[in-house]
Amino acid sequence: MKKINILDKKVANRIAAGEVVEKPASVIKELIENSLDAKATSIKIEIEEGGIKSIVITDNGCGISSEDVETAFMPHATSKISDLYDLDNIKTLGFRGEALSSIAAVSQIELTSKTEEEDLGTLLTLEGGDVVSSTKISCNVGTKIIVKNLFFNTPARKKFLRKPKTEEAEITHLVQKLMMANSDVKFKYIVDGKIIYNTMGSGLFDVIYTIYGRETAENLIEINFKKDKYSINGYIGTPEISKANRTYQTLMINNRIVQNFLVSNSVANAFEHFLMKNKFPFFVLNLTMPFDSVDVNVHPSKQEVKFENNNMIYNMFYTATLDALYSADHVKNISISNENEVQNVEEELKTALPIYNNIKVIEEANSNYVESDSQPQIQEVDVNFGISFKEAQAQDKLFKFEGGLPILNAVDNEMVFNKMEYKEEPFVLFSEKPKIIGNIFNTYIITQQKDDIYLIDQHACHEKKLFDNLVKSVDENQVAKQNLLVPYIIKCNPIEKVFFEENIESLNKLGFTIETLNNDLIISEIPFLLANIKIEDFIQELKENLKMVNKKSSDLIRDFLAQTACKHAVKGGDVLTIEEIESLINNLNSDMVLLCPHGRPIVVKITKKEIEKWFKRIV
Ligand code: ADP
Ligand code: MG
């Protein structure tokens, strides 16, 4: 009995559709990419009920001529490649000729399109891949495609669709990415009749502002990096706006959205010394490179990419990011007035700078002022020099230590970082010696340089300095150790033991001499700095780190150094002598990055112009 059948074209096509058309978002991706390939400069996307009920994409691209309209819906119909040579030189987003036929196979379609040469366009309707009607119609140059009732003829697939809101969220995420990848194209995105985005094609910065809002836009560092035929352009977020997951990372190659672990790793490693724990940097970066050195065809949905030269790509992103982070000033600008008028100061403050600790001071000062109903109250400035701070003096050696760049051996994987020629100048805060005005709340030092006033957080500033020095001494294997007359013995379970054995090298670098014997941990030397901290507590903390899977040893070191620096730095509220303040300020003149090890700002700037606006001397 005959068992093998050749599937009829329609069945085969409906099966193939499953690969391209998984969900509404994949339909939208294909359709927008078609519009982009057609050189559209304006694209409108409308969805209803998460795209399940309807998707409408309207573009002003080149259009499809009436003689091609029906062909476009045939499997393997493409105008983008015609032979094998073309396959190696793909510059368009689509090329497989599968999308329209696959989408048509599982939906009801209405396509209107016209090319420049034609007087009249074509209106084609299809159902389940079959042409229902074709008529001439008067319309604009470009293409409008309506996709209705997705999976109406494949109930099994329809069942797998998620709730409309979930599908919608995924579409919105996709539209965001495509807007960023094509920031010179105007996008209008409408969900259930409501305009969500309406961009002007005015560049990446504006798109980021539209999508992520003002706070993010105000915290971007631009990257423009070039090496041979490669360039990296776009923005990274400052450490303060780092996120809890990777969904705020956008990578493009030749303006195509891709995903690549190597690159996100490289950027994350460059951020390592600027970021709080478990945070992921924000970035939107486009890599421009020769088309033949990257394989974009690895994954069917064309998101993963393979590079010819992984090492070089890794290093480029690492260098570009690190240089951008070092060259950025990280100084917070206080701007509580908008261009024309000081409005609701408090409101403005909240939207302008919601996450800076420093803002509390200003808010408090402000509310004090409002509360005092009788005479106008001037905030008293507590200028206090005199009594010295013991803790810092005990660490005098560290305090005066000359600073270096806080670069640990950051790259924990096999990739070795070689610094490349490109280098931005590190930012230096004070071009000349600033005038020290005083100190408020025993916490913020006020200095003036020309027309700018700087508030400096004494704790964050000292902490950062100590941290940089500690990093340097660890890097140079110069951590002072203290020999213990009686070694500490700490009992471990087998898992803890393995953990310590695996990290013994890092712990040695930090100044510990540790051996494991059976299930005991024997500590014979400890870092000098830990002499007055309870060793048990520290070891306990390390054990707790066990819970964090895959904690890298460089993270361990960094956390340890940050903690140590924090413990030994002068605190907010400590009274400093003028010499001590000067010493702190001098530190700022080195190439120290103005963020504390937890990623918080050290310096806040207020311009004279800003103050004049407060008093309405200028508007
Ligand atoms: P591919 O994009 O891989 O070529 P598709 O099935 O997505 O395959 O599209 C088939 C063809 O239809 C394209 O090659 C293109 O010529 C034409 N086409 C599709 N969408 C548009 C559009 N919005 N504007 C102009 N031409 C289009
Ligand atoms: Mg296509």
XYZ file of C-alpha atoms and ligand atoms in Angstrom:
647
model
C 0.000 0.000 0.000
C 1.300 3.388 -0.925
C 2.202 5.390 2.178
C 4.150 8.409 1.076
C 2.308 11.480 -0.257
C 3.681 14.700 -1.577
C 1.786 17.382 0.351
C -0.233 19.687 -1.777
C 1.118 23.208 -2.069
C -1.444 24.712 0.238
C -0.827 22.291 3.089
C 2.923 22.650 2.715
C 2.590 26.394 2.768
C 0.476 26.416 5.881
C 3.072 24.278 7.656
C 5.891 26.522 6.474
C 3.934 29.501 7.757
C 4.468 28.189 11.252
C 8.161 28.962 11.025
C 7.827 32.588 10.012
C 4.494 33.466 11.534
C 4.588 32.361 15.113
C 2.649 35.198 16.672
C 1.398 38.699 15.856
C 4.777 40.253 16.661
C 6.483 38.128 14.029
C 3.950 39.281 11.410
C 4.636 42.892 12.328
C 8.370 42.379 12.207
C 8.186 40.977 8.685
C 5.831 43.677 7.457
C 7.797 46.580 8.896
C 10.978 45.109 7.484
C 9.321 44.952 4.092
C 8.416 48.632 4.397
C 11.994 49.468 5.356
C 13.355 47.416 2.472
C 10.995 49.399 0.228
C 12.797 52.564 1.459
C 9.793 53.944 3.286
C 10.476 57.124 5.283
C 7.183 56.983 7.108
C 5.530 53.887 8.548
C 2.248 53.624 10.413
C 1.494 50.556 12.506
C -2.003 49.966 13.845
C -3.024 46.968 15.893
C -6.225 45.803 17.485
C -6.501 43.254 20.270
C -2.813 42.505 20.382
C -2.677 42.197 16.597
C -4.859 39.103 16.653
C -7.928 40.907 15.355
C -6.098 43.179 12.939
C -2.738 44.581 11.947
C -2.484 47.486 9.529
C 0.868 48.666 8.200
C 0.936 51.676 5.918
C 4.135 52.896 4.283
C 5.295 55.412 1.705
C 7.842 53.044 0.173
C 8.335 52.150 -3.452
C 5.134 50.106 -3.679
C 4.494 46.896 -5.606
C 3.507 47.179 -9.243
C 0.195 45.651 -10.303
C 1.910 42.897 -12.264
C 3.927 41.867 -9.161
C 1.217 42.070 -6.546
C -0.010 38.502 -6.833
C 3.475 37.086 -7.276
C 4.586 38.715 -4.025
C 2.303 36.298 -2.171
C 3.811 33.183 -3.731
C 6.310 31.125 -1.719
C 9.923 32.102 -2.389
C 8.833 35.251 -4.172
C 11.354 37.983 -3.588
C 12.662 40.969 -5.469
C 15.720 41.121 -3.239
C 17.963 38.336 -4.457
C 18.050 36.354 -7.628
C 21.125 34.129 -7.407
C 23.716 32.604 -5.099
C 26.055 35.549 -5.402
C 23.376 37.813 -3.920
C 22.986 35.475 -0.963
C 26.445 36.421 0.316
C 25.853 40.133 -0.042
C 22.531 40.696 1.596
C 21.843 44.287 2.524
C 18.082 44.107 2.863
C 16.221 42.887 5.931
C 14.206 40.269 4.076
C 15.384 37.999 1.315
C 13.771 34.608 1.810
C 10.560 35.495 0.056
C 8.573 33.669 2.698
C 6.856 36.312 4.740
C 3.948 37.421 2.598
C 3.057 33.912 1.486
C 3.271 32.594 5.050
C 1.222 35.412 6.547
C -1.354 35.114 3.775
C -1.706 31.375 4.375
C -3.003 31.896 7.911
C -5.009 35.126 7.699
C -7.278 37.366 5.666
C -5.402 40.051 3.782
C -6.179 43.287 2.043
C -3.245 44.820 0.244
C -3.285 48.213 -1.455
C -0.170 49.287 -3.301
C 1.006 51.631 -6.011
C 4.364 52.452 -7.544
C 5.420 55.876 -8.751
C 5.128 54.884 -12.403
C 1.533 53.769 -12.093
C -1.525 55.975 -12.273
C -3.674 53.539 -10.399
C -2.780 51.133 -7.645
C -4.000 47.625 -6.953
C -6.261 46.322 -4.235
C -5.789 42.628 -3.675
C -7.711 40.554 -1.172
C -6.729 37.068 -0.075
C -8.093 34.516 2.328
C -6.000 31.617 3.612
C -3.565 32.319 0.783
C -6.158 32.289 -2.006
C -6.760 35.409 -4.035
C -10.350 36.522 -3.535
C -10.345 39.696 -5.617
C -8.067 42.090 -7.432
C -9.147 45.571 -8.484
C -7.618 48.820 -9.638
C -7.839 51.576 -7.096
C -6.734 55.163 -6.733
C -4.226 55.544 -3.888
C -0.900 57.054 -2.836
C 2.487 55.647 -3.763
C 3.378 53.035 -1.182
C 1.815 50.011 0.403
C -0.916 49.418 2.932
C -1.440 45.916 4.175
C -4.275 44.829 6.435
C -3.904 41.447 8.133
C -7.116 40.287 9.801
C -8.006 37.330 11.992
C -4.630 35.745 12.304
C -4.757 31.921 12.421
C -8.483 31.915 11.606
C -7.948 28.691 9.633
C -5.469 27.027 11.988
C -7.362 26.753 15.290
C -4.595 24.680 16.883
C -2.169 27.572 16.442
C -4.703 30.142 17.480
C -5.060 28.368 20.800
C -1.378 28.967 21.489
C -1.710 32.712 21.226
C -1.360 34.463 24.529
C -3.653 37.107 25.956
C -4.004 40.156 23.673
C -2.237 42.316 26.261
C 0.764 39.982 26.256
C 0.948 39.906 22.475
C 0.580 43.686 22.493
C 3.459 44.108 24.944
C 5.688 42.070 22.715
C 4.682 44.096 19.675
C 5.359 47.340 21.511
C 8.806 46.096 22.482
C 9.468 45.168 18.877
C 8.226 48.519 17.552
C 10.532 50.268 20.018
C 13.505 48.327 18.732
C 12.638 49.012 15.114
C 12.167 52.702 15.847
C 15.630 52.821 17.396
C 17.198 50.891 14.539
C 15.617 53.261 12.021
C 15.644 56.556 13.815
C 15.530 58.565 10.576
C 12.186 57.001 9.679
C 8.928 58.465 10.965
C 6.918 55.951 12.937
C 3.353 56.152 14.135
C 2.208 53.364 16.412
C -1.460 53.077 17.273
C -2.891 50.500 19.675
C -6.658 49.985 19.758
C -7.154 53.459 18.337
C -4.766 55.204 20.720
C -1.554 56.825 19.469
C 1.333 55.400 21.480
C 4.308 56.717 19.536
C 4.652 59.340 16.872
C 8.266 59.994 15.965
C 9.600 62.549 13.531
C 12.507 60.645 12.053
C 14.772 63.087 13.847
C 17.463 60.751 15.106
C 18.265 58.246 17.802
C 18.314 60.649 20.742
C 14.742 61.744 20.061
C 13.589 58.158 19.695
C 15.166 57.202 23.014
C 13.495 60.216 24.616
C 10.145 59.135 23.157
C 10.442 55.575 24.349
C 12.214 55.845 27.675
C 11.379 59.380 28.753
C 13.205 62.382 30.022
C 15.131 60.863 32.890
C 16.814 58.382 30.598
C 17.456 60.973 27.913
C 19.192 63.174 30.467
C 21.456 60.332 31.474
C 22.901 59.262 28.164
C 26.519 59.197 27.158
C 27.099 59.334 23.433
C 29.469 56.884 21.793
C 31.153 57.500 18.481
C 33.919 55.011 18.024
C 35.748 54.170 14.840
C 38.337 51.606 13.935
C 39.177 50.735 10.350
C 36.005 49.665 8.619
C 34.129 49.366 11.903
C 32.275 51.965 13.873
C 30.097 51.933 16.966
C 27.555 54.695 17.400
C 24.780 55.330 19.832
C 24.305 55.813 23.547
C 24.992 54.123 26.822
C 23.110 55.096 29.956
C 25.001 56.440 32.934
C 25.407 53.922 35.741
C 22.552 55.547 37.695
C 19.975 54.472 35.156
C 21.155 50.902 34.947
C 18.390 48.358 34.947
C 17.382 45.150 36.648
C 17.464 43.091 33.465
C 18.801 43.062 29.932
C 15.659 44.224 28.160
C 17.013 47.755 28.040
C 19.876 46.735 25.823
C 19.559 47.264 22.114
C 22.203 46.135 19.701
C 22.127 46.740 15.987
C 24.469 45.658 13.293
C 24.263 47.732 10.166
C 21.006 49.082 11.568
C 19.495 45.662 11.979
C 18.347 44.572 15.436
C 20.340 41.577 16.591
C 21.158 39.780 19.777
C 24.656 38.906 20.733
C 25.844 37.698 24.076
C 29.449 38.576 23.354
C 28.596 42.238 22.935
C 26.310 42.540 25.950
C 28.986 40.812 27.997
C 31.640 43.153 26.739
C 29.626 46.262 27.610
C 28.705 44.804 31.003
C 32.346 44.095 31.779
C 33.307 47.650 30.916
C 30.573 48.851 33.261
C 31.711 46.559 36.034
C 33.432 49.293 37.995
C 30.644 51.764 37.693
C 27.665 49.613 38.460
C 25.810 48.475 41.478
C 25.397 44.771 41.965
C 22.950 42.841 39.809
C 22.386 45.763 37.516
C 22.560 45.782 33.750
C 23.680 48.750 31.719
C 21.299 50.572 29.426
C 22.558 50.854 25.870
C 21.446 51.448 22.331
C 24.371 50.819 20.035
C 24.770 50.306 16.337
C 27.800 48.561 14.905
C 28.541 49.437 11.322
C 30.753 46.847 9.682
C 31.448 45.106 6.379
C 28.494 42.903 5.481
C 30.702 39.969 4.597
C 32.320 39.726 8.062
C 29.108 38.910 9.854
C 26.681 36.068 9.386
C 23.156 37.243 10.090
C 21.630 34.091 8.795
C 22.424 31.823 11.732
C 18.976 31.872 13.242
C 15.747 31.656 11.238
C 14.304 34.735 12.876
C 17.625 36.387 12.040
C 18.349 37.730 15.515
C 21.506 35.894 16.491
C 24.655 36.792 14.616
C 28.062 35.221 14.214
C 31.182 37.325 13.806
C 34.299 36.468 11.907
C 36.472 37.992 14.588
C 34.976 37.694 18.069
C 37.990 39.024 19.899
C 38.130 42.227 17.970
C 34.405 42.876 18.346
C 34.620 42.232 22.070
C 37.537 44.605 22.474
C 35.939 47.347 20.423
C 32.775 47.410 22.533
C 34.801 47.168 25.721
C 37.068 50.064 24.787
C 34.293 52.230 23.404
C 32.191 51.787 26.537
C 35.008 52.213 29.007
C 36.282 55.323 27.271
C 32.814 56.800 27.191
C 32.383 56.116 30.889
C 35.714 57.691 31.721
C 35.256 60.717 29.529
C 31.770 61.483 30.817
C 31.758 64.004 33.635
C 29.281 62.128 35.866
C 28.589 65.492 37.441
C 24.926 66.058 38.124
C 23.571 69.289 36.796
C 20.928 70.876 38.900
C 18.351 72.486 36.731
C 15.147 73.194 38.525
C 13.890 75.826 36.166
C 12.730 75.196 32.659
C 13.757 77.438 29.816
C 11.244 80.161 30.448
C 10.140 80.133 33.995
C 10.646 78.641 37.398
C 7.449 76.726 37.778
C 6.630 74.263 40.462
C 10.117 73.789 41.775
C 9.370 70.698 43.740
C 7.590 68.944 40.901
C 10.313 69.875 38.506
C 12.947 68.542 40.832
C 11.233 65.241 41.116
C 10.955 64.713 37.403
C 14.379 66.102 36.667
C 16.382 64.164 39.170
C 14.341 61.584 40.944
C 17.104 59.194 41.831
C 19.893 61.282 43.198
C 20.404 61.083 46.886
C 21.590 64.627 46.854
C 18.234 65.886 45.915
C 16.949 65.228 49.384
C 18.967 68.126 50.651
C 17.439 70.518 48.245
C 13.949 69.215 48.809
C 14.361 69.594 52.539
C 15.737 73.071 52.169
C 12.888 73.895 49.907
C 10.168 72.544 52.162
C 11.646 74.324 55.172
C 11.352 77.492 53.254
C 7.735 76.875 52.338
C 6.738 75.859 55.833
C 7.989 78.995 57.550
C 4.948 81.154 57.115
C 6.182 84.255 58.917
C 9.445 85.892 57.973
C 11.416 84.671 55.017
C 13.869 82.141 56.281
C 17.334 81.748 54.987
C 18.740 78.284 55.246
C 21.596 78.525 57.690
C 24.823 77.292 56.290
C 26.752 75.333 58.839
C 30.341 76.042 57.988
C 32.446 74.020 60.281
C 36.159 73.538 60.222
C 38.221 72.380 63.134
C 37.802 69.002 64.726
C 39.486 66.249 62.830
C 38.084 62.947 61.777
C 39.814 60.059 63.458
C 38.920 57.275 61.178
C 40.232 58.942 58.110
C 43.428 59.856 59.824
C 43.988 56.279 60.787
C 43.851 55.638 57.065
C 46.043 58.606 56.269
C 48.329 56.480 54.172
C 45.473 55.568 51.912
C 43.990 58.989 51.936
C 47.007 60.606 50.341
C 47.739 57.788 48.004
C 47.995 58.886 44.379
C 45.107 57.599 42.346
C 45.039 55.349 39.338
C 42.296 54.266 37.031
C 40.120 51.709 38.767
C 40.617 48.976 36.265
C 40.591 45.531 37.724
C 41.448 42.690 35.485
C 37.932 42.990 34.356
C 37.654 40.385 31.699
C 37.008 37.162 33.437
C 36.526 35.023 30.384
C 39.176 33.938 27.910
C 38.976 37.146 25.971
C 41.965 39.305 26.750
C 41.523 43.002 26.656
C 44.061 44.910 24.629
C 43.763 48.614 24.848
C 43.397 50.102 21.418
C 44.731 53.358 20.056
C 41.458 55.212 20.384
C 41.261 57.015 23.682
C 39.148 59.857 24.927
C 40.674 62.239 27.426
C 39.470 61.469 30.932
C 37.291 64.184 32.372
C 38.930 66.481 34.923
C 36.598 68.481 37.110
C 38.616 71.505 38.125
C 40.860 73.137 35.572
C 42.248 75.355 38.320
C 42.196 75.260 42.086
C 38.586 75.814 43.121
C 37.576 78.168 45.876
C 36.264 76.336 48.920
C 33.168 78.134 50.124
C 32.347 75.898 53.032
C 30.566 72.839 54.152
C 26.888 72.254 54.793
C 25.351 69.705 57.122
C 28.902 68.442 57.721
C 28.298 66.385 54.640
C 28.481 68.464 51.473
C 31.474 70.548 50.616
C 30.706 73.623 48.550
C 33.255 74.894 46.072
C 33.198 77.440 43.345
C 34.996 77.479 40.037
C 34.289 80.438 37.782
C 30.515 80.542 37.308
C 29.777 77.131 38.689
C 29.092 75.903 42.190
C 29.809 72.323 43.108
C 28.356 70.356 45.986
C 30.617 67.461 46.838
C 29.500 64.546 48.958
C 32.391 64.082 51.366
C 31.650 60.447 52.090
C 31.173 59.409 48.462
C 34.282 61.330 47.452
C 36.521 59.774 50.082
C 35.001 56.358 49.567
C 35.759 56.499 45.881
C 39.308 57.558 46.501
C 39.893 54.719 48.955
C 38.261 52.325 46.563
C 40.477 53.359 43.650
C 43.541 52.980 45.813
C 42.495 49.586 47.067
C 41.847 48.442 43.521
C 45.266 49.647 42.585
C 47.009 47.865 45.417
C 45.133 44.659 44.663
C 46.057 44.947 41.012
C 49.681 45.405 41.872
C 49.596 42.655 44.468
C 50.552 45.106 47.148
C 47.896 44.560 49.737
C 49.346 44.829 53.205
C 48.889 41.609 55.164
C 48.825 40.902 58.831
C 50.108 37.636 60.180
C 47.854 35.953 62.733
C 49.644 34.391 65.661
C 46.851 31.905 66.072
C 45.245 31.020 62.770
C 41.498 31.226 62.405
C 39.847 27.909 61.794
C 36.440 27.963 60.196
C 34.277 24.905 59.704
C 32.798 24.478 56.259
C 30.437 22.080 54.619
C 31.640 20.448 51.372
C 29.884 22.987 49.128
C 31.347 25.903 51.032
C 34.743 24.270 50.912
C 34.657 23.985 47.124
C 33.562 27.599 46.914
C 36.542 28.758 48.941
C 38.927 26.538 47.034
C 37.697 27.966 43.773
C 38.144 31.506 44.994
C 41.398 31.062 46.835
C 43.325 33.045 44.253
C 41.012 36.040 44.599
C 41.188 35.840 48.348
C 44.978 35.715 48.211
C 44.970 38.839 46.090
C 42.942 40.547 48.768
C 45.542 39.711 51.383
C 44.249 36.455 52.830
C 46.377 33.385 53.212
C 43.933 30.536 53.295
C 44.305 26.790 53.181
C 41.670 24.143 53.319
C 42.238 21.070 55.428
C 39.547 18.426 55.446
C 36.460 20.520 55.973
C 38.232 23.296 57.773
C 39.289 26.613 56.438
C 42.556 27.767 57.938
C 43.297 31.465 57.721
C 46.844 32.412 58.668
C 47.067 35.918 57.218
C 44.451 38.590 56.745
C 44.485 41.925 54.949
C 45.774 44.686 57.172
C 42.612 46.635 56.621
C 40.536 43.881 58.129
C 42.533 43.804 61.330
C 39.761 45.518 63.243
C 36.840 43.867 61.508
C 35.487 40.545 62.672
C 36.914 37.923 60.358
C 34.063 35.535 61.076
C 31.589 38.118 59.851
C 33.501 38.604 56.661
C 33.747 34.882 56.000
C 30.074 34.559 56.784
C 29.336 37.218 54.196
C 31.388 35.336 51.660
C 29.470 32.175 52.434
C 26.279 34.043 51.784
C 27.615 34.858 48.369
C 27.363 31.201 47.656
C 23.687 31.706 47.129
C 24.443 33.860 44.164
C 25.070 31.423 41.420
C 28.138 31.942 39.304
C 29.455 34.813 41.263
C 32.621 35.791 39.514
C 35.750 36.188 41.567
C 36.264 39.691 40.190
C 32.826 40.568 41.571
C 33.833 39.174 44.917
C 36.924 41.303 44.947
C 35.049 44.344 43.872
C 32.361 43.937 46.492
C 34.941 43.417 49.141
C 36.868 46.521 48.142
C 33.714 48.597 47.934
C 32.684 47.467 51.394
C 36.088 48.150 52.837
C 36.237 51.575 51.236
C 32.775 52.375 52.533
C 33.659 51.334 56.073
C 36.821 53.392 56.198
C 35.720 56.537 54.440
C 34.688 59.640 56.337
C 30.955 59.659 56.911
C 28.347 62.239 56.182
C 28.168 64.214 59.412
C 31.872 63.884 60.245
C 33.463 67.238 60.873
C 36.440 67.878 58.578
C 39.338 70.307 58.921
C 40.048 72.712 56.104
C 43.163 70.692 55.270
C 41.116 67.568 55.056
C 38.607 69.236 52.817
C 41.405 70.483 50.597
C 42.848 67.031 50.431
C 39.495 65.654 49.321
C 39.098 68.346 46.698
C 42.583 67.683 45.379
C 41.581 64.105 44.777
C 38.903 65.344 42.449
C 41.541 66.860 40.275
C 43.017 63.524 39.399
C 41.293 61.501 36.742
C 38.996 59.951 39.293
C 35.620 58.941 37.931
C 33.030 60.941 39.803
C 30.836 58.095 40.908
C 31.131 56.224 44.160
C 31.646 52.442 43.972
C 27.883 52.016 44.235
C 27.334 54.160 41.159
C 26.026 57.231 42.975
C 27.187 60.701 41.991
C 29.895 62.431 43.977
C 29.457 65.931 42.620
C 26.402 68.052 41.867
C 26.777 71.228 39.876
C 24.694 74.395 40.011
C 25.443 77.099 37.496
C 25.297 80.800 38.184
C 22.788 81.097 35.389
C 20.573 78.600 37.131
C 20.687 80.553 40.373
C 19.933 83.767 38.527
C 16.878 82.081 37.116
C 15.704 81.152 40.598
C 15.806 84.821 41.542
C 14.311 85.880 38.221
C 17.268 88.072 37.368
C 17.151 86.340 34.044
C 14.384 84.347 32.456
P 11.236 39.130 1.121
O 11.048 40.342 1.948
O 12.064 38.112 1.771
O 11.669 39.432 -0.276
P 8.391 38.885 1.394
O 7.479 37.723 1.282
O 8.443 39.584 2.692
O 9.821 38.413 0.962
O 8.000 39.942 0.290
C 7.972 39.517 -1.064
C 8.232 40.688 -1.993
O 7.126 41.579 -1.951
C 9.424 41.524 -1.610
O 10.612 41.007 -2.150
C 9.055 42.882 -2.213
O 9.425 42.930 -3.565
C 7.547 42.903 -2.147
N 7.074 43.691 -0.981
C 6.600 43.211 0.172
N 6.218 44.210 1.015
C 6.466 45.363 0.369
C 6.307 46.746 0.694
N 5.803 47.169 1.882
N 6.670 47.673 -0.229
C 7.177 47.289 -1.426
N 7.365 45.995 -1.780
C 7.021 45.025 -0.922
Mg 10.135 40.407 3.761
